[in-house]
């Protein structure tokens, strides 16, 4: 994962609430077994039907509860592959938010009035270290967990970080034997 | 000792380090795992605990009894299932693929094999993993990067979620079940109402539910935005788990039941949020829009977008009604249907099929309707066939299929055609979910069965006596 510090540039606007992952990347594209190449299928039905137009700007602004529905990480891969580096919305589904952080896509939560302001301004600058979004007409602070921020800034791989705790995992397993049969023996 | 919640008890028991929790059971399927296995290969890592991992093929398997993966006609589906088989072989992960009589929807086979047990932490690269919370487990969906993390470390980086308890007082009226309870709850709280929370369902009406009903409720927690749903284990739970292939036996069983019996929220424990719902006031429910929160009672009408009950914006409601081709003011029971789908991890277990069969027995599917039953697993299918339920459905004019996710998400050939309207027992009525341009109404198995017979929705209360 590449480190992320600042995302700056033009804003694409998707003025809808509850944008679900079935819309972001329809199921017919989930059959691919690679992580790449999903961008061209982003919002496939909506774009193909002429319902929305989207420029591959660095920033996407959307309505509340963005990324609801299925856990498919393909949604994040598609958004990133399309060219977005950050999504700004009043709220995100939990799984989409977590998936974003594993792929260096910034998911930034700011109140609806600022989302509207950013959409109107058409340009914004997100500073992860400062936790601020700057746009013509305002500046707003956003919250992000310290660990997650640190990992994004450093571009660190989460599995490597966890494996530094391998002894703790060994110790846990030794202290908690499993009841019931192993899945390999049923 | 400070009183703690069911969630707290499980969480504390699984903390390996600060913000790192141990995962007892990891379920895997073909759609969200190939990139995770690739990641392992790239980094030269192994699956840490294949004995705590279980894989199946469900999302894009055809329901026409294709006997082996290499005979799946759709090329990409075939590749994905074959990839799963190759990955499981390479990494030593047990797998039930095509041809296995234990194959089925991942959230159906975990419980029926007894690998889902109270007190566990359970994850799967699928949002409806919340289903397993019905056993008093902490179970939730994860993304593919997290799947890779769990495969490699058997742990997950998680911050402690918030907690919510929804207490259902009183008893459910006749004709009203778990599906209606959860739909009504999402209608009231909204599709983001549970975001960031682990939700414990409690109260008299929940205690009275079977394991199947409890799974239906926990399953749809994700549609309310919740991280996980859970129900404290009790005698109903233990009776379900006992004797299943993965369940503890002998002295281990006794020890397990003793420790599971302690898994409940103490008197006086606090939640970040508490909600109370009077179960005795609930009705059979039908969704009218394109999120599960756009839902109303069967005896009601299609709402006016400007005055929708619950947290739905007028603009969103308008858009939804136009997609669904519905006019405000039409009675819900006048909505005519083209298709009926009984299946999915929400409602495809044996009890769901029995309940639906009871409504179609001796009756015929309306001429205008194409109806289909897709059992949740091969075991459910076998059991249903032993009980003769397949005959009941077939005689009525239903198609009786092999198990899988099927038309819940339409990744296999079972899909809606543009403009078709479907009564579905699944969990998502998003635009295009069951096929591009398809219109989905979510209902209980009984509501779907009766609608298949009448060709439009009906109030099932007293319907069997009337018709
Ligand atoms: S049945 Fe539907 S909701 Fe359940 S796991 Fe399959 S696709 Fe997902």
XYZ file of C-alpha atoms and ligand atoms in Angstrom:
661
model
C 0.000 0.000 0.000
C 1.350 3.452 -0.937
C 1.548 6.043 1.827
C -1.175 8.712 1.768
C -0.693 12.193 3.156
C -2.510 14.785 1.101
C -5.228 14.381 -1.497
C -5.906 17.524 -3.459
C -7.851 18.312 -6.590
C -11.192 18.477 -8.320
C -14.282 16.932 -6.837
C -16.823 14.632 -8.468
C -20.274 14.711 -6.909
C -22.698 11.841 -6.401
C -25.644 13.453 -4.687
C -27.365 10.326 -3.406
C -27.764 8.696 -0.014
C -27.456 4.947 0.675
C -25.238 4.279 -2.341
C -24.808 0.530 -1.969
C -22.007 -1.718 -3.121
C -24.325 -3.446 -5.616
C -24.417 -0.102 -7.468
C -20.746 0.672 -7.009
C -19.734 -2.605 -8.607
C -22.567 -4.845 -9.849
C -22.272 -8.539 -9.129
C -21.475 -9.652 -12.656
C -18.014 -8.177 -12.166
C -17.329 -9.995 -8.896
C -16.294 -13.103 -10.744
C -12.859 -11.756 -11.486
C -10.174 -13.341 -9.395
C -7.755 -10.409 -9.606
C -7.593 -7.248 -7.533
C -7.173 -4.942 -10.504
C -9.175 -3.799 -13.492
C -12.447 -3.035 -11.699
C -12.432 0.715 -12.472
C -14.085 0.462 -15.858
C -17.110 -1.221 -14.238
C -17.621 1.399 -11.515
C -21.334 2.355 -11.226
C -21.766 0.299 -14.372
C -25.570 0.439 -14.652
C -25.973 4.052 -13.570
C -23.295 5.297 -15.954
C -24.393 3.130 -18.846
C -28.016 4.232 -18.425
C -26.905 7.867 -18.414
C -28.230 8.360 -14.872
C -24.962 9.812 -13.648
C -21.732 11.140 -15.087
C -18.495 10.852 -13.170
C -15.083 12.341 -13.865
C -12.136 10.394 -12.474
C -11.134 13.257 -10.193
C -9.076 12.679 -7.051
C -12.073 13.229 -4.763
C -15.639 11.876 -4.731
C -18.316 13.511 -2.563
C -21.419 11.446 -1.828
C -24.478 11.208 0.436
C -24.894 9.477 3.784
C -24.482 5.734 4.420
C -22.125 5.361 1.456
C -20.998 1.816 0.650
C -23.839 0.017 2.414
C -24.777 -3.523 1.527
C -22.410 -6.355 0.760
C -18.885 -6.586 2.143
C -17.310 -6.797 -1.322
C -13.926 -5.077 -1.245
C -14.307 -4.960 -5.025
C -16.249 -1.719 -4.399
C -13.152 -0.058 -2.961
C -10.916 -1.539 -5.652
C -13.245 -0.174 -8.337
C -13.347 3.327 -6.849
C -9.571 3.442 -6.465
C -8.940 1.898 -9.864
C -11.242 4.471 -11.471
C -8.940 7.173 -10.127
C -10.441 8.394 -6.868
C -8.040 8.800 -3.964
C -10.637 9.859 -1.408
C -14.377 9.686 -0.774
C -16.059 12.315 1.396
C -19.499 11.607 2.871
C -21.541 12.301 6.016
C -21.313 8.602 6.928
C -20.094 5.262 5.581
C -21.098 1.674 6.158
C -18.716 0.057 8.644
C -17.313 -2.578 6.300
C -16.788 -0.197 3.391
C -14.931 2.163 5.705
C -12.672 -0.611 6.985
C -12.025 -1.875 3.463
C -11.009 1.631 2.346
C -8.380 1.889 5.037
C -6.778 -1.371 3.859
C -6.369 -0.013 0.352
C -5.156 3.518 0.955
C -8.457 5.032 -0.159
C -9.287 7.868 2.234
C -12.852 7.694 3.551
C -13.490 11.061 5.137
C -16.532 11.741 7.306
C -17.697 15.356 7.451
C -21.136 16.820 8.257
C -23.650 17.181 5.387
C -23.340 20.990 5.193
C -19.621 20.674 4.524
C -20.245 17.922 1.962
C -22.512 20.370 0.163
C -19.908 23.128 0.503
C -17.171 20.911 -0.904
C -19.436 19.833 -3.768
C -20.197 23.478 -4.556
C -16.545 24.507 -4.349
C -15.608 21.819 -6.857
C -12.118 21.470 -5.412
C -10.707 20.447 -2.075
C -7.532 19.573 -0.218
C -7.541 16.762 2.333
C -4.660 16.721 4.778
C -4.561 13.398 6.608
C -1.925 14.386 9.147
C -3.839 17.558 10.088
C -7.180 15.786 9.714
C -8.679 18.674 7.783
C -10.507 19.266 4.537
C -9.913 22.709 3.020
C -12.145 24.117 0.332
C -13.178 27.489 -0.975
C -15.705 28.581 1.594
C -14.556 26.571 4.566
C -12.321 24.204 6.379
C -13.511 21.243 8.404
C -11.782 18.814 10.721
C -12.488 15.094 10.481
C -11.958 12.225 12.894
C -9.871 9.160 12.188
C -8.460 6.578 14.540
C -4.817 7.118 15.437
C -3.698 3.588 14.442
C -5.420 3.770 11.104
C -4.022 7.203 10.379
C -0.543 6.050 11.261
C -0.838 3.022 9.010
C -2.118 5.103 6.090
C 0.571 7.764 6.496
C 3.267 5.107 6.563
C 1.680 2.866 3.935
C 2.174 -0.085 6.305
C 0.910 -3.609 5.670
C -1.413 -4.617 8.504
C -0.506 -8.308 8.450
C 3.175 -7.545 9.021
C 2.255 -5.322 11.948
C 0.092 -8.053 13.485
C 2.753 -10.712 12.995
C 4.998 -8.698 15.306
C 2.523 -9.921 17.949
C 2.957 -13.577 16.939
C 4.019 -14.568 20.449
C 0.863 -13.106 21.913
C -1.180 -15.128 19.428
C 0.720 -18.312 20.325
C 0.151 -17.643 24.005
C -3.540 -16.986 23.440
C -3.978 -20.252 21.578
C -2.153 -22.208 24.253
C -4.447 -20.756 26.920
C -7.681 -21.291 24.980
C -7.998 -24.819 23.633
C -10.972 -25.286 21.328
C -14.079 -27.189 22.285
C -15.708 -29.179 19.544
C -14.169 -30.710 16.474
C -11.694 -29.048 14.149
C -13.193 -28.269 10.743
C -10.567 -30.532 9.225
C -11.957 -33.532 11.123
C -15.710 -33.387 10.760
C -18.127 -7.359 39.727
C -19.447 -4.800 37.275
C -22.326 -6.125 35.230
C -21.346 -6.769 31.620
C -23.165 -7.428 28.367
C -23.166 -10.607 26.320
C -21.024 -8.783 23.779
C -18.492 -7.660 26.409
C -18.069 -11.187 27.703
C -17.187 -12.540 24.268
C -15.049 -9.566 23.321
C -12.967 -9.673 26.501
C -12.394 -13.378 26.145
C -10.973 -12.871 22.660
C -8.606 -9.971 23.136
C -5.117 -11.112 22.175
C -3.669 -7.642 22.473
C -5.112 -4.172 22.482
C -7.334 -3.879 19.406
C -6.497 -7.382 18.202
C -9.084 -10.138 18.603
C -8.776 -13.862 18.098
C -11.045 -15.510 15.527
C -12.443 -18.941 16.409
C -14.027 -19.730 13.068
C -13.346 -18.374 9.601
C -15.793 -19.230 6.828
C -14.668 -18.801 3.240
C -16.457 -18.694 -0.127
C -15.454 -18.291 -3.752
C -16.193 -14.597 -4.360
C -14.261 -12.776 -1.661
C -11.300 -15.120 -1.192
C -9.220 -15.473 -4.398
C -7.381 -12.173 -3.927
C -6.731 -13.050 -0.274
C -5.107 -16.384 -1.138
C -3.078 -14.587 -3.812
C -1.860 -12.180 -1.146
C -0.703 -15.088 1.007
C 1.181 -16.618 -1.897
C 2.865 -13.324 -2.753
C 4.100 -12.883 0.808
C 4.947 -16.553 1.179
C 2.543 -17.013 4.079
C 0.535 -20.038 5.196
C -2.994 -20.382 6.557
C -2.340 -20.350 10.272
C -5.301 -22.507 11.355
C -6.882 -24.541 8.539
C -8.645 -26.474 11.322
C -10.594 -23.336 12.218
C -11.368 -22.500 8.615
C -14.124 -23.887 6.409
C -14.895 -23.140 2.779
C -17.858 -23.699 0.503
C -19.022 -22.649 -2.963
C -22.349 -20.855 -2.859
C -22.537 -17.428 -4.482
C -22.327 -18.281 -8.135
C -23.045 -21.969 -8.352
C -25.867 -22.874 -10.721
C -28.919 -24.420 -9.031
C -29.423 -27.051 -11.722
C -27.422 -29.829 -10.057
C -24.214 -29.238 -11.996
C -22.193 -32.073 -10.472
C -18.644 -30.703 -10.626
C -17.022 -27.294 -10.932
C -15.554 -27.927 -14.353
C -19.067 -28.367 -15.748
C -20.281 -24.897 -14.735
C -21.223 -23.312 -18.039
C -20.510 -19.676 -17.174
C -16.785 -19.362 -17.734
C -16.002 -16.792 -15.058
C -18.110 -18.569 -12.423
C -16.353 -21.807 -13.254
C -12.945 -20.188 -12.931
C -13.844 -18.720 -9.582
C -15.053 -22.017 -8.128
C -12.076 -23.883 -9.585
C -9.786 -21.265 -8.084
C -11.377 -21.841 -4.688
C -10.823 -25.584 -5.045
C -7.178 -25.064 -6.009
C -6.578 -22.596 -3.189
C -8.144 -24.841 -0.560
C -6.088 -27.773 -1.776
C -2.871 -25.757 -1.717
C -3.464 -24.270 1.733
C -5.091 -27.302 3.369
C -8.468 -25.656 3.985
C -11.461 -28.047 4.180
C -13.960 -27.337 1.402
C -17.473 -28.414 0.442
C -17.681 -27.737 -3.268
C -19.971 -28.927 -6.027
C -20.835 -32.570 -5.607
C -20.594 -32.498 -1.814
C -23.777 -33.178 0.142
C -22.572 -30.677 2.740
C -22.335 -27.778 0.305
C -24.653 -24.818 0.710
C -24.907 -21.147 1.587
C -22.075 -20.430 3.961
C -24.437 -19.065 6.648
C -26.627 -22.115 6.452
C -23.921 -24.773 6.585
C -21.950 -23.280 9.507
C -24.878 -23.779 11.901
C -26.076 -27.077 10.437
C -22.599 -28.611 10.713
C -22.329 -27.425 14.303
C -19.131 -25.480 13.652
C -21.044 -22.333 14.636
C -21.190 -22.386 18.424
C -22.071 -20.002 21.253
C -19.350 -17.704 22.524
C -17.271 -17.890 19.363
C -15.890 -15.108 17.249
C -16.831 -15.875 13.647
C -15.931 -13.997 10.483
C -16.460 -14.477 6.770
C -15.937 -12.298 3.722
C -19.658 -11.742 3.551
C -21.782 -9.175 5.321
C -24.478 -11.644 6.359
C -22.047 -13.386 8.679
C -24.136 -11.603 11.307
C -26.477 -14.621 10.954
C -24.297 -16.718 13.260
C -24.895 -14.259 16.111
C -28.167 -16.134 16.658
C -26.106 -18.662 18.626
C -24.692 -16.068 21.006
C -21.538 -15.743 18.925
C -19.885 -12.504 17.860
C -20.076 -12.836 14.090
C -19.549 -10.250 11.396
C -18.591 -9.726 7.786
C -15.135 -8.625 6.677
C -13.505 -7.485 3.447
C -11.003 -9.420 1.389
C -7.937 -7.734 2.937
C -9.256 -8.821 6.313
C -9.881 -12.337 4.996
C -6.191 -12.454 4.133
C -5.324 -11.113 7.583
C -7.374 -13.794 9.315
C -6.014 -16.560 7.100
C -2.469 -15.483 7.963
C -2.863 -14.664 11.653
C -6.219 -16.067 12.888
C -6.782 -12.613 14.371
C -8.419 -9.394 13.302
C -7.628 -5.772 14.038
C -10.834 -4.332 15.428
C -11.823 -1.370 17.494
C -14.460 -2.012 20.077
C -17.852 -1.316 18.523
C -20.708 0.376 20.337
C -23.519 -1.708 21.760
C -27.272 -1.569 21.360
C -30.034 -3.677 22.802
C -33.416 -4.039 21.188
C -35.942 -5.455 23.559
C -39.080 -7.021 22.093
C -41.848 -7.127 24.657
C -44.988 -9.215 24.438
C -45.770 -12.035 22.049
C -45.948 -12.019 18.263
C -49.469 -12.164 16.838
C -50.458 -15.018 14.525
C -49.004 -14.692 11.012
C -46.124 -12.519 12.177
C -42.590 -13.932 12.423
C -38.903 -13.164 12.725
C -38.701 -11.660 9.223
C -41.459 -9.199 10.058
C -39.788 -8.334 13.370
C -36.520 -7.408 11.735
C -38.114 -5.609 8.767
C -40.269 -3.559 11.126
C -37.196 -2.772 13.225
C -35.191 -1.567 10.229
C -38.204 0.433 9.066
C -38.278 2.170 12.399
C -34.538 2.763 12.914
C -33.535 3.282 9.276
C -30.846 1.570 7.236
C -28.149 3.452 9.152
C -29.860 3.160 12.534
C -27.523 0.490 13.889
C -24.279 1.697 12.243
C -21.203 1.083 14.377
C -23.169 -1.053 16.839
C -23.304 -4.661 17.823
C -26.973 -5.287 18.475
C -28.343 -7.702 21.048
C -31.914 -8.825 20.387
C -33.682 -9.640 23.622
C -37.065 -9.969 25.240
C -39.918 -12.407 25.420
C -40.678 -12.482 21.689
C -37.025 -13.250 20.840
C -36.751 -16.002 23.441
C -39.803 -17.632 21.887
C -38.172 -17.810 18.428
C -36.685 -21.012 17.020
C -33.007 -21.004 15.963
C -34.145 -20.486 12.369
C -36.112 -17.397 13.377
C -33.209 -16.062 15.412
C -30.899 -16.537 12.435
C -33.319 -14.584 10.226
C -33.221 -11.669 12.651
C -29.459 -11.620 13.147
C -28.957 -12.085 9.406
C -30.639 -8.802 8.550
C -28.824 -6.794 11.218
C -26.517 -5.667 8.436
C -29.488 -4.157 6.588
C -29.992 -1.939 9.626
C -26.346 -0.921 9.342
C -25.333 -3.000 12.383
C -21.941 -4.634 12.696
C -23.315 -7.794 14.240
C -26.513 -9.063 15.801
C -26.594 -11.454 18.699
C -28.988 -13.394 20.891
C -28.001 -14.949 24.207
C -27.813 -18.751 23.963
C -30.359 -20.849 25.861
C -31.892 -24.329 25.828
C -33.190 -23.752 22.294
C -29.624 -23.036 21.164
C -28.052 -25.990 22.931
C -30.695 -28.374 21.595
C -29.940 -27.194 18.052
C -26.157 -27.577 18.358
C -26.110 -30.907 20.193
C -25.163 -33.880 18.054
C -24.108 -31.825 15.028
C -20.851 -33.014 13.406
C -18.721 -30.133 14.736
C -20.251 -29.971 18.207
C -18.352 -31.003 21.329
C -19.185 -34.457 22.681
C -19.138 -36.286 26.028
C -17.528 -34.413 28.886
C -16.569 -31.627 26.491
C -20.240 -31.103 25.710
C -21.107 -30.708 29.394
C -18.235 -28.293 29.903
C -19.283 -26.351 26.843
C -22.910 -26.038 27.939
C -21.791 -24.920 31.395
C -19.678 -22.147 29.948
C -22.228 -21.193 27.274
C -24.890 -20.851 29.962
C -22.981 -17.904 31.378
C -23.190 -16.026 28.120
C -25.851 -13.471 28.848
C -26.131 -9.821 29.671
C -26.045 -9.219 33.413
C -28.796 -7.320 35.139
C -27.770 -3.665 35.242
C -25.272 -3.830 32.357
C -25.431 -0.762 30.164
C -25.624 -0.344 26.397
C -24.758 2.689 24.315
C -28.312 2.579 23.069
C -31.512 0.782 24.020
C -34.670 0.412 21.978
C -37.975 -1.099 22.978
C -40.413 -2.608 20.500
C -43.838 -4.004 21.296
C -43.875 -7.337 19.434
C -47.602 -7.772 19.965
C -48.284 -4.713 17.797
C -46.363 -5.986 14.742
C -47.872 -7.005 11.377
C -46.676 -8.945 8.337
C -44.348 -6.553 6.485
C -43.579 -5.812 2.809
C -40.900 -3.508 1.419
C -42.106 -0.986 -1.154
C -38.794 0.653 -2.089
C -35.147 0.007 -2.838
C -33.737 -0.304 0.664
C -34.933 -2.688 3.385
C -35.872 0.364 5.460
C -38.575 1.291 2.947
C -41.099 -1.060 4.405
C -44.702 -1.031 5.539
C -47.454 -3.230 6.941
C -49.374 -5.543 4.640
C -52.673 -3.841 5.451
C -51.220 -0.446 4.553
C -50.755 1.406 1.250
C -47.757 2.499 -0.822
C -46.669 5.610 1.085
C -46.636 9.196 -0.068
C -42.923 10.114 -0.425
C -43.483 13.303 1.545
C -44.846 11.537 4.585
C -43.013 8.233 4.891
C -42.936 6.675 8.362
C -39.384 6.404 9.632
C -36.114 7.957 8.499
C -36.447 8.060 4.683
C -35.889 11.340 2.795
C -38.702 12.401 0.391
C -36.273 12.606 -2.570
C -34.934 9.119 -1.921
C -38.473 7.778 -1.539
C -39.561 9.379 -4.815
C -36.659 7.865 -6.694
C -37.408 4.479 -5.162
C -41.089 4.596 -6.095
C -40.249 5.510 -9.645
C -37.795 2.601 -9.888
C -40.390 0.281 -8.363
C -43.111 1.677 -10.670
C -45.499 2.208 -7.764
C -47.999 5.003 -7.132
C -48.614 6.288 -3.613
C -51.921 5.223 -2.132
C -52.200 1.777 -3.762
C -53.003 -0.913 -1.186
C -49.972 -3.202 -0.744
C -52.224 -6.198 -1.377
C -53.027 -4.941 -4.874
C -49.401 -5.187 -6.022
C -49.270 -7.944 -8.648
C -46.212 -10.168 -9.021
C -44.340 -11.900 -11.844
C -41.946 -13.931 -9.744
C -41.649 -15.451 -6.284
C -38.320 -16.479 -4.793
C -38.093 -18.518 -1.613
C -34.463 -18.848 -0.633
C -31.294 -17.047 0.580
C -29.398 -17.123 3.854
C -32.269 -15.170 5.431
C -35.069 -17.688 4.811
C -34.079 -20.987 3.236
C -33.774 -23.276 6.220
C -35.976 -26.275 6.814
C -38.410 -24.414 9.037
C -38.817 -21.665 6.422
C -39.573 -24.256 3.771
C -42.044 -26.046 6.040
C -43.833 -22.786 6.760
C -44.032 -21.879 3.079
C -45.111 -25.393 2.066
C -47.912 -25.236 4.596
C -49.299 -22.240 2.705
C -49.076 -23.747 -0.784
C -50.131 -27.278 0.090
C -53.073 -28.295 -2.083
C -53.039 -24.958 -3.926
C -51.640 -23.768 -7.260
C -49.266 -20.984 -8.161
C -51.125 -18.266 -10.092
C -50.746 -18.511 -13.884
C -49.084 -15.116 -14.055
C -46.336 -16.089 -11.593
C -43.101 -18.038 -11.967
C -42.163 -19.302 -8.520
C -39.018 -20.980 -7.303
C -37.671 -22.546 -4.125
C -33.928 -22.726 -3.570
C -33.006 -24.570 -0.353
C -30.162 -23.044 1.645
C -28.003 -26.130 1.559
C -27.873 -29.644 0.182
C -28.736 -30.913 3.653
C -31.832 -28.721 3.857
C -32.789 -29.953 0.419
C -32.357 -33.583 1.428
C -34.347 -33.108 4.612
C -37.119 -31.307 2.731
C -37.265 -34.092 0.160
C -37.487 -36.683 2.928
C -40.433 -34.770 4.348
C -42.053 -34.559 0.917
C -41.908 -30.761 0.794
C -40.430 -30.828 -2.706
C -43.596 -32.598 -3.875
C -45.818 -30.029 -2.216
C -43.955 -27.221 -3.974
C -43.723 -29.000 -7.302
C -47.383 -29.997 -7.298
C -48.284 -26.376 -6.699
C -46.161 -25.322 -9.663
C -42.980 -24.146 -7.950
C -39.561 -24.949 -9.373
C -37.508 -26.948 -6.865
C -33.763 -26.258 -7.225
C -30.363 -27.290 -5.905
C -28.954 -25.107 -3.120
C -27.051 -21.837 -3.313
C -27.403 -18.068 -3.147
C -29.203 -18.101 -6.468
C -31.597 -15.241 -7.099
C -30.698 -13.510 -3.838
C -28.012 -11.760 -5.839
C -28.319 -13.215 -9.306
C -24.678 -14.094 -9.890
C -25.774 -17.404 -11.340
C -28.339 -17.798 -14.160
C -31.309 -17.248 -11.780
C -32.203 -13.601 -12.362
C -35.113 -11.235 -12.867
C -35.736 -9.784 -16.305
C -35.956 -6.003 -16.587
C -39.255 -4.761 -15.172
C -40.218 -8.033 -13.459
C -41.647 -7.761 -9.967
C -40.661 -10.343 -7.381
C -41.755 -11.284 -3.874
C -38.532 -12.489 -2.316
C -37.611 -13.960 1.059
C -34.062 -12.620 0.716
C -32.575 -9.575 2.412
C -31.803 -6.903 -0.168
C -34.163 -5.026 -2.436
C -31.505 -2.760 -3.928
C -31.863 -1.591 -7.522
C -30.855 -4.389 -9.843
C -29.925 -6.753 -7.005
C -31.894 -9.680 -8.457
C -31.278 -8.662 -12.065
C -30.971 -5.340 -13.848
C -34.250 -3.431 -13.720
C -35.839 -6.108 -11.497
C -38.166 -4.972 -8.697
C -37.850 -6.771 -5.388
C -40.262 -6.823 -2.445
C -38.892 -8.438 0.707
C -41.284 -10.589 2.701
C -41.460 -13.651 4.967
C -41.677 -17.179 3.490
C -45.396 -17.393 4.331
C -46.118 -14.052 2.673
C -44.153 -15.130 -0.409
C -45.982 -18.471 -0.599
C -49.448 -16.935 -0.340
C -48.506 -14.249 -2.885
C -47.412 -16.955 -5.325
C -50.834 -18.552 -5.099
C -52.834 -15.329 -5.413
C -50.567 -13.584 -7.935
C -50.465 -10.520 -5.700
C -49.687 -9.820 -2.056
C -52.243 -10.942 0.506
C -52.650 -10.509 4.204
C -51.759 -13.988 5.409
C -53.617 -13.541 8.673
C -56.594 -15.824 8.257
C -55.794 -16.403 4.579
C -55.592 -20.189 4.734
C -59.072 -20.316 6.242
C -60.424 -17.859 3.674
C -59.028 -19.446 0.536
S -27.855 -15.834 0.115
Fe -27.644 -13.744 -0.601
S -27.170 -12.517 1.170
Fe -26.868 -14.650 1.709
S -24.699 -15.029 1.407
Fe -25.741 -15.582 -0.486
S -25.728 -13.742 -1.724
Fe -25.203 -13.121 0.338
